[in-house]
Coordinates of C-alpha atoms in Angstrom, one line a residue:
Chain A
M1 CA 4.5 23.4 26.8
S2 CA 1.1 24.4 25.4
F3 CA -0.7 21.9 23.2
T4 CA -0.2 24.1 20.1
A5 CA 3.5 24.4 20.7
R6 CA 3.7 20.6 21.2
L7 CA 1.8 19.9 18.0
T8 CA 4.1 22.3 16.0
A9 CA 7.2 20.8 17.5
D10 CA 6.0 17.2 16.8
A11 CA 5.1 18.2 13.2
A12 CA 8.7 19.4 12.7
L13 CA 10.1 16.2 14.2
I14 CA 8.0 14.1 11.9
A15 CA 8.8 16.2 8.8
Q16 CA 12.5 15.7 9.5
R17 CA 12.0 11.9 9.7
L18 CA 10.0 11.9 6.4
D19 CA 12.6 14.0 4.7
A20 CA 15.3 11.6 5.8
A21 CA 13.3 8.7 4.4
L22 CA 13.1 10.3 1.0
A23 CA 16.5 11.9 1.0
D24 CA 18.4 9.0 -0.5
K25 CA 15.8 8.1 -3.1
A26 CA 16.0 8.8 -6.8
D27 CA 15.5 12.3 -8.4
Q28 CA 12.3 11.3 -10.1
P29 CA 8.8 13.0 -10.4
V30 CA 7.2 10.3 -8.3
I31 CA 9.6 10.9 -5.4
H32 CA 9.0 14.7 -5.6
A33 CA 5.3 14.0 -5.7
M34 CA 5.6 11.9 -2.5
A35 CA 7.4 14.7 -0.8
Y36 CA 4.7 17.2 -1.9
A37 CA 2.0 15.0 -0.6
M38 CA 3.6 14.8 2.8
R39 CA 4.2 18.6 3.3
G40 CA 2.0 20.6 5.6
G41 CA -1.0 19.4 7.5
K42 CA -1.6 19.3 11.2
R43 CA 0.1 15.9 11.6
L44 CA -2.4 15.2 14.4
R45 CA -2.1 11.4 13.8
G46 CA 1.6 11.6 14.1
F47 CA 1.3 13.6 17.2
L48 CA -1.0 11.0 18.7
V49 CA 1.7 8.3 18.2
L50 CA 4.5 10.5 19.7
E51 CA 2.4 11.7 22.6
S52 CA 0.8 8.4 23.5
A53 CA 4.3 6.9 23.6
R54 CA 5.7 9.9 25.6
M55 CA 2.9 9.5 28.1
L56 CA 4.0 5.9 28.6
G57 CA 7.6 7.0 29.1
L58 CA 9.1 6.4 25.7
A59 CA 11.7 8.8 24.2
D60 CA 10.7 10.5 20.9
A61 CA 13.5 9.0 19.0
R62 CA 12.0 5.5 19.8
A63 CA 8.6 6.5 18.4
V64 CA 9.2 9.0 15.6
S65 CA 9.4 6.4 12.7
A66 CA 6.0 5.1 13.7
A67 CA 4.6 8.7 13.7
A68 CA 6.1 9.2 10.3
A69 CA 4.6 5.9 9.1
V70 CA 1.1 7.0 10.1
E71 CA 1.6 10.3 8.4
A72 CA 2.9 8.7 5.2
L73 CA -0.1 6.4 5.2
H74 CA -2.5 9.3 5.8
A75 CA -0.8 11.3 3.0
Y76 CA -1.4 8.4 0.6
S77 CA -5.0 8.2 1.5
L78 CA -5.5 11.9 0.9
V79 CA -3.8 11.7 -2.5
H80 CA -6.0 8.8 -3.7
D81 CA -9.2 10.2 -2.1
D82 CA -8.6 13.5 -4.1
L83 CA -8.5 11.7 -7.5
P84 CA -11.1 12.6 -10.1
S85 CA -12.7 9.1 -9.8
M86 CA -12.9 9.4 -6.0
D87 CA -13.7 12.8 -4.3
N88 CA -12.4 14.8 -7.2
D89 CA -10.7 17.6 -5.2
D90 CA -8.3 20.2 -6.6
L91 CA -7.2 21.9 -3.4
R92 CA -5.6 20.3 -0.4
R93 CA -3.6 22.0 2.5
G94 CA -4.0 25.2 0.5
L95 CA -2.2 23.9 -2.6
P96 CA -3.2 22.1 -5.8
T97 CA -3.8 18.4 -5.3
L98 CA -1.2 16.1 -6.6
H99 CA -3.1 14.9 -9.7
V100 CA -3.6 18.6 -10.6
K101 CA 0.1 19.5 -10.1
W102 CA 1.4 16.4 -11.8
D103 CA -1.1 13.9 -13.4
E104 CA -3.4 11.0 -12.3
A105 CA -0.8 8.3 -13.0
T106 CA 1.8 10.1 -10.8
A107 CA -0.8 10.6 -8.1
I108 CA -1.8 6.9 -8.1
L109 CA 1.9 5.8 -8.1
A110 CA 3.0 8.3 -5.4
G111 CA 0.1 7.2 -3.2
D112 CA 1.0 3.6 -3.7
A113 CA 4.7 4.2 -2.8
L114 CA 3.7 6.2 0.2
Q115 CA 1.8 3.2 1.5
S116 CA 4.9 1.0 1.0
L117 CA 7.0 3.7 2.7
A118 CA 4.7 3.6 5.7
F119 CA 5.5 -0.1 6.2
E120 CA 9.2 0.4 5.5
L121 CA 9.3 3.0 8.2
L122 CA 7.7 0.5 10.7
S123 CA 10.6 -1.8 10.1
D124 CA 13.0 0.8 11.5
P125 CA 15.0 -0.9 14.3
A126 CA 14.9 2.3 16.3
L127 CA 11.3 1.4 17.1
G128 CA 12.4 -1.5 19.3
A129 CA 12.2 -5.2 19.4
A130 CA 11.0 -7.1 16.3
E131 CA 7.9 -8.2 18.2
V132 CA 7.0 -4.6 18.7
R133 CA 7.6 -3.7 15.1
I134 CA 5.6 -6.6 13.6
A135 CA 2.7 -5.7 16.0
L136 CA 2.8 -2.2 14.6
V137 CA 2.8 -3.6 11.0
A138 CA -0.2 -5.8 11.8
G139 CA -2.1 -2.9 13.4
L140 CA -1.4 -0.5 10.6
A141 CA -2.3 -3.0 7.9
R142 CA -5.6 -3.7 9.5
A143 CA -6.4 0.0 10.1
A144 CA -5.5 0.9 6.5
G145 CA -7.1 -2.0 4.7
A146 CA -10.3 -3.5 3.6
E147 CA -11.9 -3.5 7.1
G148 CA -10.6 -0.1 8.0
M149 CA -9.8 3.1 6.1
V150 CA -10.4 1.6 2.6
L151 CA -13.8 0.2 3.6
G152 CA -14.8 3.6 5.0
Q153 CA -13.8 5.3 1.8
A154 CA -15.7 2.7 -0.2
L155 CA -18.8 3.2 1.9
D156 CA -18.5 6.9 1.5
I157 CA -18.3 6.6 -2.3
A158 CA -21.2 4.2 -2.3
A159 CA -23.3 6.7 -0.3
E160 CA -23.1 9.2 -3.1
T161 CA -25.1 7.0 -5.4
A162 CA -27.3 5.3 -2.7
T163 CA -31.0 5.7 -3.2
A164 CA -31.8 6.3 0.5
P165 CA -29.8 8.8 2.6
L166 CA -27.6 7.3 5.2
T167 CA -28.7 7.0 8.8
L168 CA -26.8 8.1 11.9
A169 CA -25.7 4.5 12.4
D170 CA -24.5 4.2 8.7
I171 CA -22.5 7.4 9.0
T172 CA -21.0 6.4 12.3
A173 CA -19.9 3.0 10.8
L174 CA -18.5 4.7 7.7
Q175 CA -16.5 7.2 9.7
A176 CA -15.2 4.6 12.1
G177 CA -13.5 3.2 9.0
K178 CA -12.7 6.3 7.0
T179 CA -11.0 8.4 9.8
G180 CA -11.5 6.4 13.0
A181 CA -9.3 3.4 12.1
L182 CA -6.1 5.3 11.5
I183 CA -6.7 7.7 14.4
G184 CA -7.3 4.6 16.6
F185 CA -4.1 3.0 15.5
A186 CA -2.1 6.2 16.0
A187 CA -3.2 6.5 19.6
E188 CA -2.8 2.8 20.3
A189 CA 0.7 2.9 18.9
G190 CA 2.0 4.2 22.2
A191 CA 0.7 1.2 23.9
I192 CA 2.1 -1.2 21.3
L193 CA 5.5 0.5 21.4
T194 CA 5.7 0.2 25.2
E195 CA 3.9 -3.1 25.4
A196 CA 1.3 -1.5 27.7
D197 CA -2.4 -2.3 28.1
P198 CA -4.0 -0.8 25.0
G199 CA -7.5 -0.5 26.6
P200 CA -7.5 3.1 27.7
L201 CA -5.9 4.5 24.6
R202 CA -8.2 2.4 22.4
A203 CA -11.3 3.9 24.2
Y204 CA -9.8 7.4 24.0
A205 CA -9.1 7.0 20.3
A206 CA -12.6 5.6 19.5
A207 CA -14.2 8.7 21.0
L208 CA -11.6 11.1 19.6
G209 CA -12.0 9.7 16.1
L210 CA -15.7 10.2 16.0
A211 CA -15.4 13.7 17.7
F212 CA -12.8 14.6 15.0
Q213 CA -15.1 13.6 12.2
I214 CA -18.2 15.4 13.6
A215 CA -16.0 18.5 13.9
D216 CA -15.0 18.0 10.2
D217 CA -18.6 18.0 9.2
I218 CA -19.2 21.1 11.3
L219 CA -16.2 22.7 9.7
D220 CA -17.5 21.8 6.2
V221 CA -20.6 24.0 6.9
T222 CA -19.2 26.8 9.1
G223 CA -15.5 26.9 8.2
D224 CA -13.3 29.2 6.3
A225 CA -11.9 27.5 3.2
A226 CA -8.7 29.7 3.4
K227 CA -8.0 28.4 6.9
A228 CA -9.0 24.8 6.1
G229 CA -6.9 24.8 2.9
K230 CA -9.5 22.7 1.1
R231 CA -12.9 23.2 -0.5
L232 CA -15.8 23.3 1.9
Q233 CA -19.6 22.9 1.7
K234 CA -19.0 20.0 -0.7
D235 CA -21.2 17.5 1.3
A236 CA -24.2 19.9 1.3
A237 CA -23.8 20.6 -2.4
A238 CA -23.7 16.8 -3.1
G239 CA -26.8 16.3 -0.9
K240 CA -24.8 13.9 1.3
A241 CA -26.1 13.1 4.8
T242 CA -23.6 14.2 7.4
F243 CA -23.6 14.5 11.2
V244 CA -24.7 18.1 10.8
S245 CA -27.6 17.3 8.4
L246 CA -28.7 14.5 10.8
L247 CA -28.2 16.2 14.2
G248 CA -28.4 19.9 13.3
L249 CA -25.5 22.2 13.9
D250 CA -26.1 22.6 17.7
G251 CA -26.8 18.9 18.1
A252 CA -23.6 18.0 16.2
R253 CA -21.6 20.5 18.4
A254 CA -23.0 19.0 21.6
R255 CA -22.3 15.5 20.4
A256 CA -18.7 16.4 19.5
L257 CA -18.1 18.0 22.9
S258 CA -19.6 15.0 24.8
L259 CA -17.3 12.7 22.8
A260 CA -14.3 14.9 23.6
N261 CA -15.2 14.6 27.3
E262 CA -15.6 10.8 26.9
A263 CA -12.1 10.7 25.3
C264 CA -10.6 12.6 28.2
A265 CA -12.4 10.4 30.8
A266 CA -10.9 7.2 29.2
L267 CA -7.4 8.5 30.1
A268 CA -8.2 8.8 33.8
P269 CA -5.8 5.9 34.7
Y270 CA -2.9 8.1 33.6
G271 CA -3.7 11.2 35.7
P272 CA -1.8 14.4 34.8
R273 CA 0.5 12.5 32.4
A274 CA -2.5 12.5 30.0
E275 CA -2.9 16.3 29.9
M276 CA -1.5 16.7 26.4
L277 CA -3.7 14.0 24.9
K278 CA -6.7 15.5 26.6
A279 CA -5.8 18.9 25.1
A280 CA -5.7 17.1 21.7
A281 CA -9.3 15.9 22.2
R282 CA -10.4 19.5 23.1
F283 CA -8.5 20.8 20.1
A284 CA -10.1 18.2 17.7
V285 CA -13.6 19.7 18.4
A286 CA -12.5 23.4 18.5
R287 CA -10.2 23.6 15.5
E288 CA -10.7 25.8 12.5
M289 CA -8.6 23.7 10.1
Chain B
M1 CA 6.8 -34.0 -9.5
S2 CA 7.1 -32.0 -12.8
F3 CA 7.6 -28.2 -12.7
T4 CA 4.1 -27.6 -14.2
A5 CA 2.5 -29.9 -11.6
R6 CA 4.4 -28.1 -8.8
L7 CA 3.4 -24.7 -10.2
T8 CA -0.3 -25.8 -10.3
A9 CA -0.2 -27.3 -6.8
D10 CA 1.5 -24.2 -5.4
A11 CA -1.1 -21.9 -7.1
A12 CA -3.9 -23.8 -5.4
L13 CA -2.1 -23.6 -2.0
I14 CA -1.7 -19.9 -2.4
A15 CA -5.3 -19.4 -3.6
Q16 CA -6.5 -21.2 -0.5
R17 CA -4.5 -18.9 1.8
L18 CA -5.8 -15.8 0.0
D19 CA -9.4 -17.0 0.2
A20 CA -8.9 -17.5 3.9
A21 CA -7.6 -14.0 4.3
L22 CA -10.7 -12.5 2.7
A23 CA -13.2 -15.0 4.1
D24 CA -14.0 -13.1 7.3
K25 CA -14.1 -9.7 5.6
A26 CA -17.3 -7.7 4.9
D27 CA -19.7 -8.4 2.1
Q28 CA -18.7 -5.3 0.2
P29 CA -18.0 -4.6 -3.5
V30 CA -14.4 -3.6 -2.6
I31 CA -13.8 -7.0 -1.0
H32 CA -15.3 -8.9 -4.0
A33 CA -13.1 -6.8 -6.3
M34 CA -10.1 -7.8 -4.3
A35 CA -11.0 -11.5 -4.7
Y36 CA -11.5 -11.0 -8.4
A37 CA -8.1 -9.3 -8.7
M38 CA -6.4 -12.3 -7.1
R39 CA -8.0 -15.0 -9.1
G40 CA -6.0 -16.9 -11.8
G41 CA -2.6 -16.1 -13.0
K42 CA 0.5 -18.3 -13.0
R43 CA 1.4 -17.3 -9.4
L44 CA 5.0 -17.6 -10.4
R45 CA 6.1 -15.1 -7.7
G46 CA 4.3 -17.1 -5.0
F47 CA 5.8 -20.3 -6.3
L48 CA 9.3 -18.7 -6.0
V49 CA 8.6 -17.9 -2.3
L50 CA 7.4 -21.5 -1.6
E51 CA 10.1 -23.2 -3.7
S52 CA 13.0 -21.2 -2.4
A53 CA 11.8 -21.9 1.2
R54 CA 11.3 -25.6 0.3
M55 CA 14.8 -25.9 -1.2
L56 CA 16.2 -24.6 2.1
G57 CA 14.2 -27.1 4.1
L58 CA 11.1 -25.2 5.2
A59 CA 7.6 -26.7 5.3
D60 CA 5.0 -25.1 3.0
A61 CA 2.8 -24.1 6.0
R62 CA 5.7 -21.9 7.2
A63 CA 6.0 -20.0 3.9
V64 CA 2.5 -19.9 2.4
S65 CA 1.5 -16.6 4.0
A66 CA 4.6 -14.9 2.5
A67 CA 3.7 -16.4 -0.9
A68 CA 0.2 -15.1 -0.6
A69 CA 1.6 -11.7 0.4
V70 CA 3.7 -11.5 -2.7
E71 CA 0.7 -12.5 -4.9
A72 CA -1.6 -9.9 -3.2
L73 CA 1.0 -7.2 -3.8
H74 CA 1.4 -8.3 -7.5
A75 CA -2.4 -8.3 -7.9
Y76 CA -2.6 -4.8 -6.6
S77 CA 0.1 -3.7 -9.1
L78 CA -1.8 -5.2 -12.0
V79 CA -5.1 -3.5 -11.0
H80 CA -3.4 -0.1 -10.7
D81 CA -1.3 -0.6 -13.9
D82 CA -4.4 -1.4 -15.9
L83 CA -6.2 1.8 -14.9
P84 CA -7.1 4.3 -17.7
S85 CA -4.6 6.9 -16.6
M86 CA -1.8 4.2 -16.5
D87 CA -1.6 1.5 -19.1
N88 CA -5.4 1.6 -19.9
D89 CA -6.0 -2.2 -20.3
D90 CA -9.4 -3.7 -20.5
L91 CA -8.4 -7.4 -20.4
R92 CA -6.3 -9.3 -17.8
R93 CA -6.0 -13.0 -17.2
G94 CA -8.7 -13.5 -19.9
L95 CA -11.3 -11.4 -18.1
P96 CA -12.3 -7.7 -18.0
T97 CA -10.0 -5.6 -15.9
L98 CA -11.3 -4.5 -12.5
H99 CA -12.1 -0.9 -13.4
V100 CA -14.1 -2.2 -16.4
K101 CA -16.0 -4.7 -14.3
W102 CA -16.6 -2.3 -11.4
D103 CA -15.3 1.3 -11.8
E104 CA -12.1 3.3 -11.3
A105 CA -12.8 4.2 -7.7
T106 CA -13.3 0.5 -6.7
A107 CA -10.2 -0.5 -8.7
I108 CA -8.0 2.1 -6.9
L109 CA -9.4 1.2 -3.5
A110 CA -9.2 -2.6 -4.1
G111 CA -5.6 -2.2 -5.2
D112 CA -4.8 -0.1 -2.1
A113 CA -6.4 -2.7 0.2
L114 CA -4.5 -5.5 -1.5
Q115 CA -1.3 -3.7 -0.7
S116 CA -2.4 -3.5 3.0
L117 CA -3.4 -7.1 2.9
A118 CA 0.1 -8.1 1.7
F119 CA 1.7 -6.6 4.8
E120 CA -1.0 -8.0 7.0
L121 CA -0.2 -11.5 5.7
L122 CA 3.5 -10.9 6.5
S123 CA 2.6 -10.4 10.1
D124 CA 1.2 -14.0 10.3
P125 CA 3.0 -15.8 13.2
A126 CA 3.1 -19.0 11.1
L127 CA 6.0 -17.4 9.2
G128 CA 8.2 -17.7 12.2
A129 CA 10.0 -15.4 14.6
A130 CA 9.2 -11.7 14.7
E131 CA 12.7 -11.0 13.4
V132 CA 12.0 -13.0 10.3
R133 CA 8.6 -11.4 9.7
I134 CA 9.9 -7.8 10.1
A135 CA 12.7 -8.6 7.7
L136 CA 10.1 -9.8 5.2
V137 CA 8.1 -6.6 5.7
A138 CA 11.2 -4.4 5.1
G139 CA 12.1 -6.4 2.0
L140 CA 8.7 -6.3 0.5
A141 CA 8.2 -2.6 1.3
R142 CA 11.5 -1.7 -0.5
A143 CA 10.7 -4.0 -3.5
A144 CA 7.3 -2.5 -3.9
G145 CA 8.0 1.1 -3.3
A146 CA 9.5 4.2 -4.8
E147 CA 12.9 2.5 -5.5
G148 CA 11.4 -0.7 -6.8
M149 CA 8.2 -1.6 -8.5
V150 CA 6.6 1.9 -8.4
L151 CA 9.7 3.5 -9.7
G152 CA 9.8 1.0 -12.6
Q153 CA 6.2 1.7 -13.5
A154 CA 6.8 5.5 -13.3
L155 CA 9.8 5.2 -15.6
D156 CA 7.7 3.1 -18.0
I157 CA 5.0 5.7 -18.1
A158 CA 7.5 8.5 -18.5
A159 CA 9.0 6.6 -21.5
E160 CA 5.7 6.9 -23.4
T161 CA 6.1 10.6 -23.6
A162 CA 9.9 10.8 -23.8
T163 CA 11.3 12.5 -26.9
A164 CA 14.2 10.0 -27.3
P165 CA 13.6 6.3 -27.4
L166 CA 15.0 4.3 -24.5
T167 CA 18.4 2.6 -24.7
L168 CA 19.1 -0.9 -23.6
A169 CA 20.5 0.4 -20.3
D170 CA 17.3 2.5 -19.7
I171 CA 15.0 -0.5 -20.3
T172 CA 17.1 -2.8 -18.2
A173 CA 16.9 -0.2 -15.3
L174 CA 13.2 0.2 -15.8
Q175 CA 12.5 -3.5 -15.8
A176 CA 14.7 -4.1 -12.8
G177 CA 12.2 -2.0 -10.9
K178 CA 8.9 -2.9 -12.7
T179 CA 9.2 -6.7 -12.6
G180 CA 12.7 -7.4 -11.2
A181 CA 12.2 -6.0 -7.7
L182 CA 9.2 -8.2 -6.7
I183 CA 10.6 -11.3 -8.4
G184 CA 13.8 -10.7 -6.6
F185 CA 12.1 -10.4 -3.2
A186 CA 10.0 -13.5 -3.9
A187 CA 13.1 -15.7 -4.6
E188 CA 15.0 -14.1 -1.7
A189 CA 12.1 -14.8 0.7
G190 CA 13.2 -18.4 1.1
A191 CA 16.6 -17.2 2.4
I192 CA 14.9 -14.6 4.8
L193 CA 12.5 -17.2 6.1
T194 CA 15.3 -19.7 6.9
E195 CA 17.8 -17.0 7.8
A196 CA 20.2 -18.4 5.2
D197 CA 22.7 -16.5 3.0
P198 CA 20.6 -14.6 0.4
G199 CA 23.5 -14.3 -2.1
P200 CA 22.8 -17.2 -4.5
L201 CA 19.0 -16.6 -4.5
R202 CA 19.6 -12.9 -5.1
A203 CA 21.8 -13.7 -8.1
Y204 CA 19.3 -16.2 -9.4
A205 CA 16.4 -13.8 -9.1
A206 CA 18.3 -10.9 -10.8
A207 CA 18.9 -13.0 -13.9
L208 CA 15.5 -14.6 -13.8
G209 CA 13.7 -11.3 -13.5
L210 CA 15.4 -9.9 -16.5
A211 CA 14.9 -13.1 -18.5
F212 CA 11.2 -13.1 -17.5
Q213 CA 10.8 -9.6 -18.8
I214 CA 12.6 -10.2 -22.1
A215 CA 10.3 -13.2 -22.6
D216 CA 7.4 -10.9 -21.9
D217 CA 8.5 -8.6 -24.7
I218 CA 8.9 -11.6 -27.0
L219 CA 5.5 -12.8 -26.1
D220 CA 4.1 -9.3 -26.8
V221 CA 5.2 -9.7 -30.4
T222 CA 4.8 -13.4 -31.1
G223 CA 2.2 -14.5 -28.5
D224 CA -1.4 -15.6 -28.7
A225 CA -3.7 -13.1 -26.9
A226 CA -6.1 -16.0 -26.0
K227 CA -3.3 -17.9 -24.2
A228 CA -1.8 -14.8 -22.7
G229 CA -5.2 -13.6 -21.4
K230 CA -4.3 -10.0 -22.2
R231 CA -3.9 -7.7 -25.1
L232 CA -0.7 -8.0 -27.0
Q233 CA 1.3 -6.0 -29.6
K234 CA 0.6 -2.9 -27.4
D235 CA 4.3 -1.8 -27.2
A236 CA 4.8 -1.9 -30.9
A237 CA 1.6 0.0 -31.5
A238 CA 2.7 2.6 -29.0
G239 CA 6.1 2.9 -30.6
K240 CA 7.8 1.9 -27.3
A241 CA 11.3 0.6 -27.3
T242 CA 11.5 -3.0 -25.9
F243 CA 14.1 -5.7 -25.7
V244 CA 12.8 -7.0 -29.0
S245 CA 12.9 -3.7 -30.8
L246 CA 16.5 -3.1 -29.5
L247 CA 17.9 -6.6 -29.8
G248 CA 15.8 -8.1 -32.6
L249 CA 13.7 -11.2 -32.0
D250 CA 16.6 -13.6 -32.3
G251 CA 18.9 -11.4 -30.2
A252 CA 16.2 -11.2 -27.5
R253 CA 15.7 -14.9 -27.5
A254 CA 19.4 -15.5 -27.2
R255 CA 19.7 -13.0 -24.3
A256 CA 16.8 -14.6 -22.4
L257 CA 18.2 -18.0 -22.8
S258 CA 21.7 -16.9 -21.6
L259 CA 20.1 -15.2 -18.6
A260 CA 18.1 -18.4 -17.8
N261 CA 21.4 -20.3 -17.8
E262 CA 23.0 -17.6 -15.6
A263 CA 20.1 -18.0 -13.2
C264 CA 20.6 -21.8 -13.0
A265 CA 24.3 -21.4 -12.5
A266 CA 23.8 -19.1 -9.5
L267 CA 22.1 -22.0 -7.7
A268 CA 25.1 -24.4 -8.1
P269 CA 25.7 -24.3 -4.3
Y270 CA 22.4 -26.1 -3.8
G271 CA 23.0 -29.0 -6.2
P272 CA 20.0 -31.2 -7.1
R273 CA 17.8 -29.5 -4.4
A274 CA 17.6 -26.5 -6.8
E275 CA 16.1 -28.5 -9.7
M276 CA 12.6 -27.0 -9.4
L277 CA 13.9 -23.4 -9.3
K278 CA 16.1 -24.2 -12.4
A279 CA 13.0 -25.5 -14.2
A280 CA 11.3 -22.2 -13.3
A281 CA 14.0 -20.3 -15.0
R282 CA 13.7 -22.5 -18.1
F283 CA 9.9 -22.0 -18.0
A284 CA 10.2 -18.3 -17.7
V285 CA 11.8 -18.0 -21.1
A286 CA 9.7 -20.7 -22.9
R287 CA 6.2 -19.8 -21.6
E288 CA 3.3 -18.9 -23.8
M289 CA 1.4 -17.0 -21.1

């Protein structure tokens, strides 16, 4: 199976699990908004959960609720990041953002409920022993919270009003939180689910997360908004320092490629079983969306 | 020990646990905002966790992280409910609300991170076996999410623009989500922590939650804003239906008292060990804050 076919198949599997999670909930705007927030997207984080588990011998049915949890959490973060008082975006995955389609209150509440849903999904007995599930909860809570994703977003917002532009070290720290923490948890989830050594997947994810973010900055400059499904060139317009503004376009590309190679090298212990995760690292730096 | 002394002692115990949870986190505005959001308050929900566990024979040290989790979650809900696009409140627990003291972005992020922190606290091994902790996670996620607290808040916001005023059944359903779900989880937590039959505590909490909310509506009309630490008479000004507008002041008082008695009766199986929880039910309908 090619990487693209696998990504598509996994996205469908995750969508099915998320649909099932919402299926028995009330017929209310906030529930519809949650479903809207979870549609589309590459579901790369969910793929990382499924594929890291698969590489370590776990059946998809034993991992899919964790993949869905990570995607629910990612969806909440996008909904809140898009709010007028945050990044103020009106387009996401090619459609109006949630606060544009509904209103701010619904967007805040739907995001809040998506975070709760993520933890509810991690309590699914299909994921294995209680020890495994509570380890997933601890890992996701830390990745999501005030030392992970939220901290990264807070630093990003602070950067907009900072008097001095960010340095490369600042941006690396910021991105380690904003996108790195959740990508890291997603890849590590396979090791948690199978109670395997998390070391190699952790190293893979650290390099992958940064490569992914550098590619995002490149895409913001060179990308096609129609393919990306969101507004681009926002960082340059805001005068924000990015990996591209600091390293130049060629320098950023070289750094992203080198990180993708580093990510692949970290998986050496797994030999050919790691092929699909290596393809994901190559995809992360070559993608157009 | 009197109920008031117990409530104060438990509030201090919970504050200590919350302080410890934030102590090792970064020196960032979003972390300071989280601490600010968690200061003060009666901590009645946290007390319900500690006291229900205590009644069933559990030491405080084995329950305090769950009490802190419930208070972190409650704090997040207050921060988000106070936002301009939600209830638009500028005063809470006698101090400026978080978005007034910082800004909306910080308030949204601090609330988000408080929710993550709640689940992180539930993963604390001090709470017991992994089975117990994951049951707490599942219970809190459901109480917080799209069929619990968030649904209640969404219905409350929808009521503001509804063409027909809410009926008693509508308001009861709304409050079962908005305040009832988390109070219910808090009281049930003792049974989860000790793997006891949740039936009596569930019945107690259902009556208590509704009594608490009716008392809140009474307080909104008759209360002293200085004691309550928040703006009052908001519902009447907004023309919103409340238990008081539907039942009258005397009718609402009678209903709250009858529910408090119902709550106490549900604890009959525990005899004198339930005295403190019964006092909490009486307090809930007699409080001035």
